Amino acid sequence: MPASGTVTSDSGFEAADGNLAVNSTFDWNGFAPTVWTGTAPYRTTQKTVASGWALTGLEDAQATTSDTAFAGGVKQDDDCAVVGAGKAPNKDDLKRIYVGSNTVGGDIFLTLAWARIKQNTTSPSAHVGFEFNQGETACGGSSDGLVRRTAGDMLIVYDFEGGSADTPRLTLRRWVTSGSCEVGSSAPPCWGPATDLTALGFAEARVNTSLVGPVSDQIAPSPETLGVNEFGEAGINLTDAGVFTGSECVAFGSAFGVSRSSGNSAQAQMKDLVGPGEINITNCGRVVIRKATDPSPDPTDSTFTYATTGGLSPSTFSLKDGDAQDYGGEVFAGQYTVTEDDPGPTFDLDEVTCEASDTTHGTTIQINGATVSFDLKPLDTVDCTYVNDLRTGAIEITKTRKHAADGPGDHPHAGVDFAVTGTGVDTTVTTGADGTACVDGLLFGDYTVTEDTPAGYAANAPQGVTVSAVSTCGDGNEVAVSFHNTPLTDVTVSVDSQVVGGTASSIVCTDADGNVVSGTTGAGGDGSVTVGDLPPTDPSVTLTCEVTVDP
């Protein structure tokens, strides 16, 4: 069913007044100024304005036998028709066509216009076909840039019989590969039965008859005035007409115009050819979700998971640093959300950045934490990047020692090396003047801290620590581990016989733990016993030595 109101009021494009002037909302001259490229008389122009309306203009030779034209006898049903040079009759000689499109209120609107050479008033009627193709396969041969038709291609025929009060009639056909043809004697592939867009209220059109008068074309290669019956325009709601639905992505990438010898019959002979030219009319857009980590590349090789709403397929997906989920250009216009699952405990979500490729299409994007919500419009691309920061912690090592020269108590011990290993880390740090050393950028997990004990001190056992909080060296949140070194002393008891061999002695020393160290003098009567690695004792001596002199 047609939308409420009219095509003009619903689209905001004044496509039914027969002129190009912007009177209240938007019209063709709203695209001015335009830039035409190529070589006359076959130049093209393309422009998109802030309201989202996109223009394609195609120029054609006029009043010359070298004009592009269809070979004699070519019918509308002929795929990859033969194109040559020829001069079209006065009423069929087109010098430009315009194609406009926009998405307004969820509907896709198409606007069409044609301009023909100065009329001799013999027959003001006009029959123009606008063909829209989805494929990219060139016909080749003598088809002058035409592409092969595919199922669903669109043909809109603009019929104007010539009365000053006559309302142009627009009909729509789709290319079919099976089923009924518009021409009963034809067999598929062919143009299917026509739909009267005007009668159904899906299209509005007007020609600048005597009731309108001459009109000014400001978007022509050189702005000019078009005389009576030399300009016609139309607006069509393609969504209401069923060309675009929510069940299939459709994209037309090529279009051309053709004048016809008569009205709606597909048996009408094709005359003047304008185009083809590139267009982009579709009901779908593109969605890309990208993953990045800091640091990158990700040292953890983590996998991040996402969930979507709105009908994206797949509805859930996984990404690693540097990956992207590209849904391509096959995403229906509509509302969607993408949410990243909690990346903890290893990562935090840092930021999400999104952009629409062309804001003139009206795509809106909202970011709320890990959820991106967007209303995708046709032709647009939503491209988002999720950035996650690696959660890392720090270990601070404190080293003290007892040292008589520094006075009583414990003191910082500088210059001591410590190995920190675990969770992909194997590094060595050295204590500074304050007796501390720190390692940060550590992934969450378990680590072992091992001292390279300086000579003369008691060894410390390695210590295991767990990093589980975000921290950096100096922020006060480091995991703390401490080592204390005790200096060691060697005690040696010696016996010296004053007369060589005059006496023999034995020495027995017992430490605080009951360990016995003993020895006897040698043949000369001299000898010693050493008890090594003795820690400081406080308050009493814990080593007992007994020397027996026995001649």
Coordinates of C-alpha atoms in Angstrom, one line a residue:
M1 CA 0.0 0.0 0.0
P2 CA 1.3 3.5 -0.7
A3 CA 2.5 5.6 2.1
S4 CA 0.2 8.3 3.5
G5 CA 0.3 11.6 1.6
T6 CA 2.0 11.8 -1.8
V7 CA 5.3 10.8 -3.2
T8 CA 6.3 14.4 -3.2
S9 CA 5.3 15.1 0.4
D10 CA 6.7 11.8 1.7
S11 CA 10.1 12.2 -0.1
G12 CA 10.5 16.0 0.1
F13 CA 11.4 16.1 -3.6
E14 CA 9.2 18.2 -5.8
A15 CA 8.9 15.7 -8.6
A16 CA 5.4 16.5 -9.8
D17 CA 5.5 20.2 -10.6
G18 CA 7.3 19.9 -14.0
N19 CA 10.1 22.3 -13.2
L20 CA 13.5 22.0 -11.7
A21 CA 13.2 24.9 -9.3
V22 CA 13.3 24.5 -5.5
N23 CA 10.0 26.0 -4.4
S24 CA 9.7 24.7 -0.8
T25 CA 11.6 21.4 -0.1
F26 CA 14.0 20.1 -2.8
D27 CA 14.2 19.8 -6.6
W28 CA 16.7 19.2 -9.3
N29 CA 18.3 22.7 -9.2
G30 CA 19.1 22.1 -5.6
F31 CA 22.0 20.0 -6.8
A32 CA 23.5 23.1 -8.6
P33 CA 26.3 23.8 -9.2
T34 CA 27.4 20.5 -10.8
V35 CA 30.6 19.4 -12.4
W36 CA 30.4 17.3 -15.5
T37 CA 33.3 15.1 -16.5
G38 CA 34.2 13.3 -19.6
T39 CA 34.1 14.4 -23.2
A40 CA 31.1 16.2 -24.7
P41 CA 28.5 15.2 -25.7
Y42 CA 28.7 12.1 -23.5
R43 CA 29.6 13.7 -20.1
T44 CA 28.4 12.6 -16.7
T45 CA 27.9 14.2 -13.3
Q46 CA 27.4 12.8 -9.8
K47 CA 26.7 14.7 -6.6
T48 CA 25.3 14.0 -3.2
V49 CA 23.9 16.8 -1.1
A50 CA 23.6 17.2 2.7
S51 CA 19.9 16.0 2.7
G52 CA 21.0 12.7 1.3
W53 CA 19.8 13.1 -2.2
A54 CA 22.2 11.6 -4.8
L55 CA 22.3 12.7 -8.4
T56 CA 23.6 11.0 -11.5
G57 CA 23.3 12.9 -14.8
L58 CA 24.1 11.4 -18.2
E59 CA 24.5 13.6 -21.3
D60 CA 23.8 12.5 -24.9
A61 CA 24.5 13.7 -28.4
Q62 CA 21.6 15.5 -30.1
A63 CA 20.3 16.1 -33.6
T64 CA 23.1 14.2 -35.3
T65 CA 23.5 11.0 -37.2
S66 CA 26.4 10.0 -35.0
D67 CA 24.2 9.8 -31.9
T68 CA 24.2 6.5 -30.0
A69 CA 21.1 4.6 -30.9
F70 CA 19.7 1.1 -31.0
A71 CA 19.8 -0.8 -34.2
G72 CA 16.6 -0.9 -36.2
G73 CA 14.1 -3.4 -35.0
V74 CA 15.5 -3.7 -31.4
K75 CA 12.8 -4.3 -28.9
Q76 CA 12.7 -3.7 -25.2
D77 CA 12.9 -7.4 -24.5
D78 CA 16.2 -7.8 -26.4
D79 CA 19.0 -8.4 -23.9
C80 CA 22.4 -7.1 -24.9
A81 CA 20.9 -5.2 -27.9
V82 CA 22.9 -4.0 -30.8
V83 CA 23.9 -0.4 -30.5
G84 CA 25.1 1.8 -33.3
A85 CA 25.0 5.4 -34.6
G86 CA 21.8 7.1 -35.8
K87 CA 19.6 10.1 -35.6
A88 CA 16.4 9.8 -33.5
P89 CA 13.2 11.5 -34.5
N90 CA 12.6 14.9 -33.1
K91 CA 10.3 13.8 -30.3
D92 CA 12.6 10.9 -29.4
D93 CA 15.9 12.8 -29.3
L94 CA 17.0 12.9 -25.7
K95 CA 19.9 15.1 -24.6
R96 CA 20.1 14.3 -20.9
I97 CA 18.6 12.1 -18.3
Y98 CA 18.8 12.6 -14.5
V99 CA 18.5 9.9 -11.8
G100 CA 18.1 10.8 -8.1
S101 CA 17.7 8.6 -5.0
N102 CA 17.4 8.9 -1.3
T103 CA 16.1 7.1 1.7
V104 CA 13.5 9.1 3.6
G105 CA 11.4 7.8 6.5
G106 CA 12.6 4.2 5.9
D107 CA 11.5 4.2 2.2
I108 CA 13.7 4.4 -0.8
F109 CA 12.7 7.0 -3.3
L110 CA 13.7 7.3 -6.9
T111 CA 13.4 10.5 -9.0
L112 CA 13.8 10.6 -12.7
A113 CA 14.0 13.3 -15.3
W114 CA 14.5 13.6 -19.0
A115 CA 15.3 16.5 -21.3
R116 CA 14.9 16.4 -25.1
I117 CA 15.9 18.7 -28.0
K118 CA 13.8 21.7 -29.1
Q119 CA 10.4 20.3 -30.2
N120 CA 8.8 21.0 -33.5
T121 CA 5.3 20.5 -31.9
T122 CA 4.4 17.8 -34.5
S123 CA 3.9 15.3 -31.7
P124 CA 4.7 16.4 -28.1
S125 CA 4.2 12.8 -26.7
A126 CA 7.2 11.3 -25.0
H127 CA 7.9 7.6 -24.2
V128 CA 11.1 7.1 -22.2
G129 CA 12.4 3.9 -20.6
F130 CA 14.7 4.0 -17.6
E131 CA 16.5 0.7 -17.2
F132 CA 18.3 -0.3 -14.0
N133 CA 20.7 -3.2 -13.9
Q134 CA 22.2 -5.2 -11.0
G135 CA 24.9 -7.1 -12.8
E136 CA 28.4 -6.2 -13.8
T137 CA 29.0 -8.6 -16.7
A138 CA 29.5 -6.5 -19.9
C139 CA 27.5 -7.6 -22.9
G140 CA 30.6 -6.9 -25.1
G141 CA 30.4 -6.8 -28.9
S142 CA 28.4 -4.0 -30.3
S143 CA 26.3 -3.3 -27.1
D144 CA 28.2 -0.1 -26.3
G145 CA 28.8 -0.7 -22.5
L146 CA 25.4 -2.3 -21.7
V147 CA 25.5 -5.1 -19.1
R148 CA 23.7 -8.4 -19.2
R149 CA 20.4 -8.4 -17.5
T150 CA 19.8 -10.5 -14.3
A151 CA 16.6 -11.5 -12.6
G152 CA 15.1 -8.6 -10.8
D153 CA 16.5 -5.8 -13.0
M154 CA 14.1 -2.9 -13.2
L155 CA 12.5 -1.1 -16.2
I156 CA 10.4 2.0 -15.6
V157 CA 8.6 3.4 -18.6
Y158 CA 7.5 7.1 -18.7
D159 CA 4.6 7.7 -21.0
F160 CA 3.3 11.1 -21.9
E161 CA 0.7 11.5 -24.6
G162 CA 1.0 15.2 -25.1
G163 CA -2.0 17.0 -23.8
S164 CA -1.4 20.1 -21.7
A165 CA -3.3 18.6 -18.8
D166 CA -2.2 15.1 -19.5
T167 CA -0.7 13.3 -16.5
P168 CA 2.3 11.1 -17.4
R169 CA 1.9 7.4 -16.6
L170 CA 4.7 5.4 -15.1
T171 CA 4.8 1.6 -15.2
L172 CA 7.3 -0.9 -13.7
R173 CA 8.6 -4.2 -15.0
R174 CA 11.1 -6.7 -13.6
W175 CA 13.3 -8.9 -15.6
V176 CA 12.2 -12.5 -15.1
T177 CA 13.9 -15.8 -16.0
S178 CA 10.7 -17.8 -15.5
G179 CA 7.0 -17.2 -15.5
S180 CA 4.9 -14.7 -17.5
C181 CA 6.2 -12.1 -19.9
E182 CA 4.6 -8.7 -20.6
V183 CA 4.5 -9.7 -24.2
G184 CA 2.4 -12.9 -24.4
S185 CA 4.3 -14.2 -27.4
S186 CA 7.7 -13.9 -25.6
A187 CA 9.4 -16.5 -23.5
P188 CA 11.6 -16.0 -20.5
P189 CA 14.0 -14.4 -19.9
C190 CA 11.9 -11.3 -20.6
W191 CA 10.3 -8.2 -19.0
G192 CA 7.5 -9.4 -16.7
P193 CA 4.0 -7.9 -16.6
A194 CA 3.8 -4.2 -16.0
T195 CA 2.7 -2.6 -12.8
D196 CA 0.9 0.8 -13.1
L197 CA 2.8 2.8 -10.5
T198 CA 0.7 5.9 -11.2
A199 CA -2.6 4.2 -10.6
L200 CA -1.4 2.6 -7.4
G201 CA -0.2 6.0 -6.0
F202 CA 3.5 4.9 -6.0
A203 CA 4.6 7.4 -8.5
E204 CA 3.9 11.1 -9.5
A205 CA 5.1 12.8 -12.7
R206 CA 4.8 15.9 -14.7
V207 CA 5.9 17.4 -18.0
N208 CA 6.5 21.2 -18.5
T209 CA 3.5 21.6 -20.8
S210 CA 2.0 24.9 -21.6
L211 CA 0.5 25.0 -18.1
V212 CA 4.0 25.0 -16.7
G213 CA 5.9 26.8 -19.5
P214 CA 9.7 27.0 -20.1
V215 CA 11.9 25.9 -17.2
S216 CA 15.5 26.7 -16.2
D217 CA 17.9 23.8 -16.0
Q218 CA 20.7 24.9 -13.7
I219 CA 22.4 21.4 -13.4
A220 CA 23.0 21.0 -17.2
P221 CA 26.6 21.1 -18.4
S222 CA 25.8 24.7 -19.3
P223 CA 22.6 26.0 -17.6
E224 CA 19.9 26.5 -20.1
T225 CA 16.2 27.1 -20.6
L226 CA 14.1 24.2 -21.8
G227 CA 11.1 25.0 -23.9
V228 CA 7.5 23.6 -23.4
N229 CA 7.3 19.8 -23.5
E230 CA 11.1 19.5 -23.4
F231 CA 11.4 18.4 -19.7
G232 CA 9.7 15.6 -17.8
E233 CA 10.2 14.4 -14.2
A234 CA 8.8 11.8 -11.8
G235 CA 9.1 10.5 -8.3
I236 CA 8.6 6.9 -7.3
N237 CA 8.4 5.2 -3.9
L238 CA 10.4 2.0 -4.7
T239 CA 9.7 0.5 -1.3
D240 CA 6.0 0.8 -1.6
A241 CA 6.3 -0.5 -5.1
G242 CA 7.8 -3.7 -3.8
V243 CA 11.2 -3.2 -5.5
F244 CA 12.9 -3.2 -2.1
T245 CA 11.8 -5.4 0.8
G246 CA 13.3 -6.6 4.0
S247 CA 13.9 -10.1 2.8
E248 CA 16.5 -9.5 0.1
C249 CA 19.4 -7.1 -0.5
V250 CA 19.0 -5.5 -3.9
A251 CA 21.5 -3.1 -5.5
F252 CA 21.3 -1.4 -8.9
G253 CA 24.7 -0.3 -10.1
S254 CA 24.0 0.7 -13.7
A255 CA 21.3 2.7 -15.5
F256 CA 20.5 4.0 -18.9
G257 CA 17.7 5.8 -20.7
V258 CA 16.0 5.0 -24.0
S259 CA 13.4 6.7 -26.0
R260 CA 10.7 4.4 -27.5
S261 CA 8.6 4.7 -30.6
S262 CA 5.4 4.3 -28.6
G263 CA 3.9 3.5 -25.2
N264 CA 3.9 0.7 -22.8
S265 CA 4.2 -2.2 -25.2
A266 CA 7.5 -4.1 -24.8
Q267 CA 7.2 -4.5 -28.6
A268 CA 7.9 -0.8 -29.0
Q269 CA 11.1 -0.1 -30.9
M270 CA 14.0 1.4 -29.1
K271 CA 15.3 4.7 -30.4
D272 CA 17.8 7.0 -28.7
L273 CA 20.2 5.7 -26.0
V274 CA 21.5 7.7 -23.1
G275 CA 24.1 6.1 -21.1
P276 CA 24.7 3.7 -19.5
G277 CA 26.2 5.2 -16.3
E278 CA 27.1 4.1 -12.8
I279 CA 24.5 4.5 -10.0
N280 CA 24.2 3.1 -6.5
I281 CA 20.7 2.4 -5.4
T282 CA 20.2 -0.2 -2.7
N283 CA 18.3 -1.2 0.4
C284 CA 21.4 -2.5 2.2
G285 CA 24.6 -1.1 3.8
R286 CA 27.7 -2.5 5.2
V287 CA 28.8 -3.3 8.8
V288 CA 32.5 -3.8 9.9
I289 CA 33.6 -4.6 13.5
R290 CA 37.3 -4.4 14.2
K291 CA 39.4 -5.6 17.1
A292 CA 42.5 -3.9 18.5
T293 CA 44.5 -4.3 21.7
D294 CA 47.0 -2.2 23.5
P295 CA 49.8 -3.3 23.3
S296 CA 49.5 -4.7 19.8
P297 CA 50.3 -7.3 18.8
D298 CA 48.5 -8.9 21.7
P299 CA 51.0 -10.9 23.7
T300 CA 48.3 -13.1 25.2
D301 CA 46.7 -14.0 21.8
S302 CA 43.3 -13.6 23.5
T303 CA 39.9 -14.2 21.8
F304 CA 37.2 -11.6 22.3
T305 CA 33.5 -12.5 21.8
Y306 CA 30.6 -10.3 20.6
A307 CA 26.8 -10.6 20.5
T308 CA 24.5 -8.7 18.2
T309 CA 20.8 -7.9 17.8
G310 CA 18.7 -6.9 14.8
G311 CA 19.4 -9.9 12.6
L312 CA 23.1 -9.7 11.8
S313 CA 24.3 -13.1 10.7
P314 CA 26.3 -14.5 12.4
S315 CA 24.7 -13.1 15.5
T316 CA 27.7 -13.9 17.6
F317 CA 31.4 -13.9 16.6
S318 CA 34.9 -13.9 17.9
L319 CA 37.9 -11.7 17.1
K320 CA 41.5 -11.5 18.0
D321 CA 43.8 -8.4 17.9
G322 CA 43.9 -7.3 14.2
D323 CA 40.9 -9.3 13.1
A324 CA 37.6 -7.8 11.7
Q325 CA 34.1 -9.1 11.3
D326 CA 33.0 -7.7 7.9
Y327 CA 29.4 -8.3 7.1
G328 CA 29.9 -6.8 3.7
G329 CA 27.3 -4.8 1.8
E330 CA 24.5 -7.3 2.5
V331 CA 23.1 -5.8 5.7
F332 CA 19.5 -4.6 5.5
A333 CA 18.9 -1.0 6.5
G334 CA 17.6 -1.0 10.1
Q335 CA 18.5 -0.9 13.8
Y336 CA 21.3 -3.1 15.2
T337 CA 23.4 -3.4 18.3
V338 CA 26.9 -5.0 18.8
T339 CA 28.2 -5.8 22.3
E340 CA 31.6 -7.0 23.4
D341 CA 31.6 -9.5 26.2
D342 CA 33.5 -8.6 29.4
P343 CA 37.2 -8.9 28.4
G344 CA 38.3 -9.3 32.0
P345 CA 40.3 -10.4 33.9
T346 CA 43.1 -9.9 31.4
F347 CA 41.8 -6.9 29.5
D348 CA 39.8 -3.7 30.1
L349 CA 37.6 -2.0 27.4
D350 CA 39.5 1.2 26.7
E351 CA 37.3 2.8 23.9
V352 CA 35.0 2.1 21.0
T353 CA 35.2 4.3 17.9
C354 CA 32.6 4.2 15.2
E355 CA 32.0 6.2 12.0
A356 CA 29.4 6.2 9.2
S357 CA 30.9 6.4 5.8
D358 CA 28.6 9.2 4.6
T359 CA 26.5 11.0 7.2
T360 CA 24.3 12.4 4.5
H361 CA 22.5 9.1 4.4
G362 CA 21.3 9.7 8.0
T363 CA 22.8 6.7 9.8
T364 CA 22.9 7.4 13.5
I365 CA 25.3 5.7 16.0
Q366 CA 25.3 5.6 19.8
I367 CA 28.0 4.1 22.0
N368 CA 27.2 3.1 25.5
G369 CA 30.1 1.3 27.1
A370 CA 30.6 -2.0 25.3
T371 CA 27.4 -1.7 23.2
V372 CA 27.2 0.1 19.9
S373 CA 23.7 0.9 18.6
F374 CA 23.1 2.1 15.1
D375 CA 20.3 2.8 12.6
L376 CA 21.9 1.7 9.4
K377 CA 20.8 3.5 6.2
P378 CA 21.1 2.1 2.7
L379 CA 24.5 2.8 1.0
D380 CA 26.1 3.5 4.3
T381 CA 29.0 1.7 6.1
V382 CA 29.2 1.5 9.9
D383 CA 32.8 0.8 10.8
C384 CA 33.6 0.3 14.5
T385 CA 36.8 -0.5 16.4
Y386 CA 36.9 -2.0 19.9
V387 CA 40.2 -1.2 21.7
N388 CA 41.0 -3.2 24.8
D389 CA 43.9 -2.4 27.2
L390 CA 45.9 -5.3 28.6
R391 CA 45.5 -5.4 32.3
T392 CA 49.0 -5.6 33.9
G393 CA 50.5 -5.4 37.3
A394 CA 53.8 -4.8 39.0
I395 CA 56.0 -6.5 41.6
E396 CA 58.1 -4.4 43.9
I397 CA 61.1 -6.1 45.6
T398 CA 62.6 -4.8 48.8
K399 CA 66.0 -5.9 49.9
T400 CA 67.5 -5.3 53.4
R401 CA 70.6 -6.5 55.2
K402 CA 72.3 -6.4 58.5
H403 CA 75.7 -4.7 58.3
A404 CA 77.7 -3.6 61.3
A405 CA 79.3 -0.7 59.4
D406 CA 75.8 0.8 58.8
G407 CA 74.9 0.6 62.5
P408 CA 72.4 -1.6 64.3
G409 CA 69.2 -2.8 62.6
D410 CA 68.2 -3.5 59.0
H411 CA 69.5 -1.4 56.1
P412 CA 68.7 -1.1 52.3
H413 CA 70.9 -3.4 50.2
A414 CA 71.8 -2.0 46.8
G415 CA 73.2 -3.8 43.8
V416 CA 71.5 -7.2 44.3
D417 CA 70.1 -9.0 41.3
F418 CA 66.7 -10.7 41.3
A419 CA 65.2 -12.9 38.6
V420 CA 61.5 -12.6 37.9
T421 CA 60.0 -15.5 36.0
G422 CA 56.5 -16.6 35.0
T423 CA 53.6 -15.9 32.6
G424 CA 55.8 -15.2 29.7
V425 CA 58.4 -13.2 31.6
D426 CA 62.0 -14.0 32.4
T427 CA 63.8 -10.8 33.4
T428 CA 66.4 -9.6 35.9
V429 CA 66.3 -6.4 38.0
T430 CA 68.8 -4.9 40.4
T431 CA 68.1 -3.1 43.6
G432 CA 68.9 0.6 43.7
A433 CA 70.3 2.7 46.5
D434 CA 67.0 2.5 48.4
G435 CA 67.2 -1.3 48.3
T436 CA 64.2 -1.7 46.0
A437 CA 63.6 -2.9 42.4
C438 CA 60.4 -3.0 40.5
V439 CA 59.0 -4.8 37.4
D440 CA 55.7 -3.8 35.8
G441 CA 53.8 -4.6 32.6
L442 CA 53.2 -8.1 34.1
L443 CA 50.3 -10.1 32.9
F444 CA 48.0 -11.3 35.6
G445 CA 49.3 -14.7 36.9
D446 CA 51.9 -16.4 39.1
Y447 CA 55.5 -15.4 39.3
T448 CA 58.7 -16.5 41.1
V449 CA 61.2 -14.0 42.4
T450 CA 64.7 -15.5 42.9
E451 CA 67.6 -13.7 44.5
D452 CA 71.2 -13.9 43.2
T453 CA 72.6 -14.0 46.8
P454 CA 75.8 -11.9 47.2
A455 CA 78.8 -13.7 48.6
G456 CA 79.1 -13.6 52.3
Y457 CA 75.4 -13.6 53.0
A458 CA 72.9 -16.3 53.9
A459 CA 70.9 -17.4 50.9
N460 CA 67.1 -16.7 50.6
A461 CA 64.6 -19.2 49.2
P462 CA 62.8 -18.1 46.0
Q463 CA 59.4 -16.5 46.7
G464 CA 56.2 -17.0 44.7
V465 CA 53.8 -14.1 44.1
T466 CA 50.5 -13.6 42.3
V467 CA 49.8 -10.5 40.2
S468 CA 46.0 -9.9 40.1
A469 CA 45.6 -6.1 40.3
V470 CA 46.3 -3.3 37.8
S471 CA 49.4 -1.4 38.8
T472 CA 52.5 0.2 37.6
C473 CA 55.8 0.8 39.4
G474 CA 55.4 3.7 41.8
D475 CA 51.6 3.8 42.0
G476 CA 51.5 2.1 45.4
N477 CA 49.5 -0.9 44.1
E478 CA 52.4 -3.2 43.3
V479 CA 52.6 -6.7 44.7
A480 CA 55.2 -6.4 47.5
V481 CA 57.9 -9.0 48.2
S482 CA 60.8 -8.6 50.5
F483 CA 64.2 -10.3 51.1
H484 CA 66.5 -9.9 54.0
N485 CA 70.2 -10.8 54.0
T486 CA 72.2 -11.9 57.0
P487 CA 76.0 -11.7 56.8
L488 CA 77.9 -14.9 57.6
T489 CA 81.0 -15.5 59.7
D490 CA 83.6 -18.3 59.5
V491 CA 85.2 -19.3 62.9
T492 CA 88.5 -21.1 62.8
V493 CA 90.2 -22.7 65.9
S494 CA 93.9 -23.3 65.5
V495 CA 96.5 -25.3 67.4
D496 CA 100.3 -24.6 67.0
S497 CA 102.7 -27.0 68.7
Q498 CA 105.7 -24.9 69.7
V499 CA 107.9 -28.0 69.3
V500 CA 107.3 -29.7 66.1
G501 CA 105.6 -33.0 67.0
G502 CA 105.9 -32.1 70.6
T503 CA 102.2 -32.3 71.3
A504 CA 99.1 -33.7 69.6
S505 CA 95.8 -32.0 70.0
S506 CA 92.1 -32.6 69.2
I507 CA 89.5 -29.9 68.6
V508 CA 85.7 -30.5 68.9
C509 CA 83.3 -27.6 68.1
T510 CA 79.5 -27.9 68.5
D511 CA 77.2 -25.2 67.1
A512 CA 73.8 -24.2 68.5
D513 CA 72.0 -26.9 66.5
G514 CA 74.2 -29.6 68.0
N515 CA 76.2 -30.1 64.8
V516 CA 79.7 -31.3 65.7
V517 CA 82.8 -30.3 63.7
S518 CA 86.1 -31.9 64.9
G519 CA 89.7 -32.4 63.9
T520 CA 93.1 -33.4 65.2
T521 CA 96.5 -32.0 64.7
G522 CA 98.9 -33.4 62.2
A523 CA 102.3 -35.0 62.6
G524 CA 103.9 -31.7 63.4
G525 CA 101.3 -31.0 66.1
D526 CA 99.7 -28.2 64.2
G527 CA 96.1 -28.0 62.9
S528 CA 92.8 -26.2 62.9
V529 CA 89.0 -26.6 62.6
T530 CA 86.8 -24.1 60.8
V531 CA 83.1 -23.7 61.4
G532 CA 81.7 -21.7 58.4
D533 CA 78.6 -19.6 57.5
L534 CA 77.7 -18.7 61.0
P535 CA 74.9 -16.0 61.2
P536 CA 75.1 -13.3 63.8
T537 CA 74.0 -14.4 67.2
D538 CA 72.1 -12.3 69.6
P539 CA 72.6 -12.2 72.6
S540 CA 74.7 -15.3 73.3
V541 CA 77.4 -17.2 71.6
T542 CA 76.1 -20.4 70.1
L543 CA 79.4 -22.1 69.2
T544 CA 81.3 -24.2 71.7
C545 CA 84.8 -25.5 71.0
E546 CA 86.9 -27.8 73.2
V547 CA 90.6 -28.2 72.6
T548 CA 92.4 -31.1 74.2
V549 CA 96.2 -31.0 74.2
D550 CA 97.7 -34.5 74.5
P551 CA 101.4 -35.1 74.2

